[in-house]
One Martini backbone bead per residue (centre of mass of N, CA, C, O) as a GRO file, in nm:
protein
  262
    1UNK     BB    1   1.842   4.032   2.003
    2UNK     BB    2   1.772   4.247   2.214
    3UNK     BB    3   1.477   4.298   2.131
    4UNK     BB    4   1.382   4.008   2.181
    5UNK     BB    5   1.447   3.997   2.477
    6UNK     BB    6   1.274   4.238   2.570
    7UNK     BB    7   1.009   4.133   2.461
    8UNK     BB    8   0.999   3.881   2.635
    9UNK     BB    9   0.996   4.029   2.904
   10UNK     BB   10   0.732   4.182   2.853
   11UNK     BB   11   0.552   3.937   2.803
   12UNK     BB   12   0.596   3.811   3.080
   13UNK     BB   13   0.486   4.042   3.250
   14UNK     BB   14   0.198   4.045   3.129
   15UNK     BB   15   0.135   3.748   3.188
   16UNK     BB   16   0.167   3.764   3.502
   17UNK     BB   17  -0.074   3.961   3.543
   18UNK     BB   18  -0.302   3.772   3.435
   19UNK     BB   19  -0.141   3.497   3.541
   20UNK     BB   20  -0.023   3.258   3.794
   21UNK     BB   21  -0.104   2.968   3.635
   22UNK     BB   22   0.090   2.983   3.434
   23UNK     BB   23   0.343   2.863   3.231
   24UNK     BB   24   0.672   2.874   3.101
   25UNK     BB   25   0.608   2.716   2.834
   26UNK     BB   26   0.462   2.972   2.694
   27UNK     BB   27   0.724   3.070   2.624
   28UNK     BB   28   0.907   3.259   2.366
   29UNK     BB   29   1.244   3.221   2.338
   30UNK     BB   30   1.398   3.417   2.077
   31UNK     BB   31   1.667   3.461   2.178
   32UNK     BB   32   2.007   3.451   2.051
   33UNK     BB   33   2.219   3.332   2.270
   34UNK     BB   34   2.577   3.342   2.291
   35UNK     BB   35   2.627   3.359   2.573
   36UNK     BB   36   2.684   3.125   2.807
   37UNK     BB   37   2.555   3.251   3.054
   38UNK     BB   38   2.285   3.318   2.915
   39UNK     BB   39   2.217   3.028   2.831
   40UNK     BB   40   2.198   2.912   3.116
   41UNK     BB   41   1.973   3.102   3.210
   42UNK     BB   42   1.767   3.016   2.997
   43UNK     BB   43   1.754   2.721   3.088
   44UNK     BB   44   1.640   2.776   3.366
   45UNK     BB   45   1.374   2.895   3.266
   46UNK     BB   46   1.270   2.658   3.087
   47UNK     BB   47   1.310   2.423   3.311
   48UNK     BB   48   1.084   2.571   3.510
   49UNK     BB   49   0.794   2.473   3.395
   50UNK     BB   50   0.739   2.248   3.638
   51UNK     BB   51   0.658   2.437   3.829
   52UNK     BB   52   0.491   2.590   4.033
   53UNK     BB   53   0.237   2.860   4.041
   54UNK     BB   54   0.372   3.037   4.218
   55UNK     BB   55   0.464   3.354   4.271
   56UNK     BB   56   0.767   3.304   4.326
   57UNK     BB   57   0.826   3.153   4.063
   58UNK     BB   58   0.772   3.386   3.873
   59UNK     BB   59   0.990   3.581   3.986
   60UNK     BB   60   1.232   3.397   3.946
   61UNK     BB   61   1.208   3.373   3.638
   62UNK     BB   62   1.228   3.671   3.581
   63UNK     BB   63   1.515   3.699   3.686
   64UNK     BB   64   1.649   3.511   3.480
   65UNK     BB   65   1.561   3.665   3.229
   66UNK     BB   66   1.698   3.930   3.300
   67UNK     BB   67   1.987   3.815   3.307
   68UNK     BB   68   1.993   3.732   3.013
   69UNK     BB   69   1.961   4.018   2.898
   70UNK     BB   70   2.208   4.141   3.034
   71UNK     BB   71   2.413   3.963   2.887
   72UNK     BB   72   2.344   4.059   2.601
   73UNK     BB   73   2.410   4.369   2.683
   74UNK     BB   74   2.686   4.344   2.878
   75UNK     BB   75   2.647   4.365   3.192
   76UNK     BB   76   2.779   4.090   3.194
   77UNK     BB   77   3.097   4.059   3.241
   78UNK     BB   78   3.385   3.971   3.078
   79UNK     BB   79   3.692   3.892   3.071
   80UNK     BB   80   3.968   4.044   2.987
   81UNK     BB   81   4.223   4.049   2.787
   82UNK     BB   82   4.542   3.986   2.821
   83UNK     BB   83   4.858   4.010   2.788
   84UNK     BB   84   5.121   3.864   2.577
   85UNK     BB   85   5.307   4.128   2.618
   86UNK     BB   86   5.614   4.301   2.742
   87UNK     BB   87   5.753   4.629   2.745
   88UNK     BB   88   6.058   4.760   2.865
   89UNK     BB   89   6.120   5.097   2.980
   90UNK     BB   90   6.408   5.290   3.028
   91UNK     BB   91   6.513   5.563   3.232
   92UNK     BB   92   6.837   5.613   3.232
   93UNK     BB   93   6.915   5.863   3.401
   94UNK     BB   94   6.779   5.763   3.662
   95UNK     BB   95   6.897   5.472   3.689
   96UNK     BB   96   7.199   5.551   3.687
   97UNK     BB   97   7.186   5.733   3.946
   98UNK     BB   98   7.032   5.530   4.148
   99UNK     BB   99   7.244   5.300   4.017
  100UNK     BB  100   7.578   5.272   4.031
  101UNK     BB  101   7.621   4.976   3.906
  102UNK     BB  102   7.535   5.098   3.605
  103UNK     BB  103   7.774   5.294   3.506
  104UNK     BB  104   7.905   5.073   3.283
  105UNK     BB  105   7.691   5.114   3.096
  106UNK     BB  106   7.630   5.228   2.787
  107UNK     BB  107   7.384   5.418   2.844
  108UNK     BB  108   7.540   5.576   3.068
  109UNK     BB  109   7.790   5.668   2.905
  110UNK     BB  110   7.617   5.791   2.647
  111UNK     BB  111   7.327   5.912   2.734
  112UNK     BB  112   7.065   5.764   2.721
  113UNK     BB  113   6.728   5.825   2.765
  114UNK     BB  114   6.638   5.537   2.633
  115UNK     BB  115   6.558   5.188   2.704
  116UNK     BB  116   6.551   4.845   2.670
  117UNK     BB  117   6.507   4.584   2.934
  118UNK     BB  118   6.253   4.417   2.805
  119UNK     BB  119   6.086   4.108   2.661
  120UNK     BB  120   5.771   3.955   2.728
  121UNK     BB  121   5.634   3.633   2.669
  122UNK     BB  122   5.357   3.454   2.706
  123UNK     BB  123   5.319   3.116   2.721
  124UNK     BB  124   5.617   2.991   2.674
  125UNK     BB  125   5.857   2.786   2.587
  126UNK     BB  126   6.170   2.693   2.659
  127UNK     BB  127   6.496   2.716   2.525
  128UNK     BB  128   6.845   2.652   2.388
  129UNK     BB  129   6.888   2.897   2.238
  130UNK     BB  130   7.119   3.091   2.094
  131UNK     BB  131   7.289   3.369   2.069
  132UNK     BB  132   7.210   3.514   1.733
  133UNK     BB  133   7.357   3.775   1.528
  134UNK     BB  134   7.401   4.002   1.310
  135UNK     BB  135   7.578   4.285   1.276
  136UNK     BB  136   7.341   4.452   1.172
  137UNK     BB  137   7.135   4.381   1.400
  138UNK     BB  138   7.309   4.472   1.631
  139UNK     BB  139   7.307   4.770   1.547
  140UNK     BB  140   7.000   4.813   1.559
  141UNK     BB  141   6.956   4.718   1.856
  142UNK     BB  142   7.152   4.931   1.994
  143UNK     BB  143   6.941   5.170   1.988
  144UNK     BB  144   6.766   5.018   2.236
  145UNK     BB  145   7.026   4.818   2.320
  146UNK     BB  146   7.341   4.908   2.378
  147UNK     BB  147   7.420   4.664   2.554
  148UNK     BB  148   7.548   4.356   2.494
  149UNK     BB  149   7.508   4.212   2.769
  150UNK     BB  150   7.209   4.281   2.794
  151UNK     BB  151   7.110   4.133   2.546
  152UNK     BB  152   7.193   3.850   2.647
  153UNK     BB  153   7.024   3.854   2.907
  154UNK     BB  154   6.750   3.893   2.774
  155UNK     BB  155   6.759   3.632   2.617
  156UNK     BB  156   6.796   3.431   2.855
  157UNK     BB  157   6.534   3.531   3.018
  158UNK     BB  158   6.323   3.584   2.752
  159UNK     BB  159   6.380   3.496   2.453
  160UNK     BB  160   6.390   3.173   2.486
  161UNK     BB  161   6.068   3.220   2.599
  162UNK     BB  162   5.910   3.334   2.315
  163UNK     BB  163   5.921   3.150   2.037
  164UNK     BB  164   6.177   3.293   1.921
  165UNK     BB  165   6.416   3.398   1.750
  166UNK     BB  166   6.661   3.609   1.780
  167UNK     BB  167   6.595   3.797   1.540
  168UNK     BB  168   6.283   3.814   1.594
  169UNK     BB  169   6.292   3.923   1.876
  170UNK     BB  170   6.460   4.190   1.814
  171UNK     BB  171   6.274   4.287   1.592
  172UNK     BB  172   6.029   4.331   1.772
  173UNK     BB  173   6.153   4.535   1.960
  174UNK     BB  174   6.226   4.756   1.749
  175UNK     BB  175   5.939   4.792   1.644
  176UNK     BB  176   5.792   4.873   1.908
  177UNK     BB  177   5.985   5.107   1.987
  178UNK     BB  178   5.943   5.280   1.721
  179UNK     BB  179   5.618   5.310   1.765
  180UNK     BB  180   5.658   5.431   2.030
  181UNK     BB  181   5.518   5.713   2.198
  182UNK     BB  182   5.686   5.973   2.372
  183UNK     BB  183   5.728   6.217   2.563
  184UNK     BB  184   5.956   6.475   2.537
  185UNK     BB  185   6.033   6.495   2.844
  186UNK     BB  186   6.193   6.211   2.851
  187UNK     BB  187   6.427   6.350   2.626
  188UNK     BB  188   6.535   6.657   2.717
  189UNK     BB  189   6.746   6.670   2.975
  190UNK     BB  190   6.535   6.725   3.194
  191UNK     BB  191   6.345   6.831   3.475
  192UNK     BB  192   6.032   6.703   3.617
  193UNK     BB  193   5.704   6.754   3.731
  194UNK     BB  194   5.461   6.491   3.750
  195UNK     BB  195   5.157   6.368   3.667
  196UNK     BB  196   5.024   6.072   3.615
  197UNK     BB  197   4.775   6.169   3.452
  198UNK     BB  198   4.933   6.340   3.245
  199UNK     BB  199   5.109   6.115   3.123
  200UNK     BB  200   4.877   5.934   3.039
  201UNK     BB  201   4.745   6.129   2.837
  202UNK     BB  202   4.986   6.148   2.647
  203UNK     BB  203   5.003   5.852   2.568
  204UNK     BB  204   4.714   5.830   2.452
  205UNK     BB  205   4.753   6.056   2.235
  206UNK     BB  206   5.017   5.928   2.088
  207UNK     BB  207   4.859   5.627   2.106
  208UNK     BB  208   4.671   5.463   1.917
  209UNK     BB  209   4.486   5.218   2.111
  210UNK     BB  210   4.547   5.301   2.379
  211UNK     BB  211   4.508   5.224   2.719
  212UNK     BB  212   4.496   5.289   3.055
  213UNK     BB  213   4.590   4.957   3.092
  214UNK     BB  214   4.874   4.948   2.895
  215UNK     BB  215   5.032   5.061   3.155
  216UNK     BB  216   5.331   5.108   3.368
  217UNK     BB  217   5.460   5.256   3.658
  218UNK     BB  218   5.799   5.318   3.786
  219UNK     BB  219   5.951   5.384   4.106
  220UNK     BB  220   6.218   5.576   4.273
  221UNK     BB  221   6.400   5.678   4.537
  222UNK     BB  222   6.578   5.928   4.642
  223UNK     BB  223   6.775   6.090   4.874
  224UNK     BB  224   6.514   6.294   4.922
  225UNK     BB  225   6.243   6.106   4.884
  226UNK     BB  226   6.183   6.107   4.583
  227UNK     BB  227   5.990   6.026   4.318
  228UNK     BB  228   6.114   5.834   4.037
  229UNK     BB  229   6.103   5.771   3.713
  230UNK     BB  230   6.219   5.450   3.556
  231UNK     BB  231   5.958   5.289   3.437
  232UNK     BB  232   5.789   5.150   3.137
  233UNK     BB  233   5.519   4.939   3.083
  234UNK     BB  234   5.410   4.767   2.784
  235UNK     BB  235   5.114   4.628   2.644
  236UNK     BB  236   5.039   4.327   2.443
  237UNK     BB  237   4.947   4.151   2.188
  238UNK     BB  238   5.009   3.905   1.936
  239UNK     BB  239   4.975   4.170   1.718
  240UNK     BB  240   5.093   4.447   1.851
  241UNK     BB  241   4.870   4.542   2.037
  242UNK     BB  242   4.721   4.700   2.264
  243UNK     BB  243   4.688   4.597   2.610
  244UNK     BB  244   4.602   4.453   2.897
  245UNK     BB  245   4.728   4.442   3.190
  246UNK     BB  246   4.749   4.197   3.430
  247UNK     BB  247   4.876   4.429   3.602
  248UNK     BB  248   4.905   4.679   3.856
  249UNK     BB  249   5.085   4.964   3.934
  250UNK     BB  250   5.191   5.130   4.271
  251UNK     BB  251   5.491   5.279   4.285
  252UNK     BB  252   5.347   5.542   4.209
  253UNK     BB  253   5.250   5.836   4.258
  254UNK     BB  254   5.068   6.109   4.154
  255UNK     BB  255   5.363   6.226   4.190
  256UNK     BB  256   5.669   6.294   3.994
  257UNK     BB  257   5.986   6.249   3.866
  258UNK     BB  258   6.172   6.365   3.577
  259UNK     BB  259   6.504   6.251   3.505
  260UNK     BB  260   6.728   6.383   3.240
  261UNK     BB  261   6.991   6.392   3.408
  262UNK     BB  262   7.346   6.305   3.426
   0.00000   0.00000   0.00000
């Protein structure tokens, strides 16, 4: 397809050098353009065959043909698919210290290094489904969302609008959380100063298929005015693969603290 398009462009250029009086109807546009934008541009070229044979007309048509080829080549970019779901990961040591009202939450009391604080699925209608899980699944889910009240709040705010039943919703959360690989520094119990670019590289290295725009960092300032990493949001498509986040976060500077101490 690309070679045909380029050949047509070359043929048109040679033809235009030979005669300015020839019409565009003589072109054999053989490229099978699948992209809608390219198809529209091709139509403009073909439908312009009844134009006058002025030199400007020839150059204008050449421009349309060139744009059609560029679309086939992918130079005219189409919007990338955005995420169908977002998993929120909380760095609990930092959030528990920076937000004293969270001190009675189970993750803060037990000293969990990381917890899931939400899972949002896009473009689903909300239902009145009640929170209901078996004791076994409650126990499994507590490994990533330790506090029972938080689990219920997540269900009320996000789960019932996910199109999933309670068990399937939290099963998806535990599955995504267990597969997500995070740098060991985030759960070491120590504090580090990190460059945003360095943490990004580690995430990309640890998670095959992850893209630079598949996650967002969120920071909060401590009493000393230092930015501390508090949350990482990870974006997925509806098949559980990493996807482009719909928006980009800029709440973190180029360097920030990772506070793993309770």
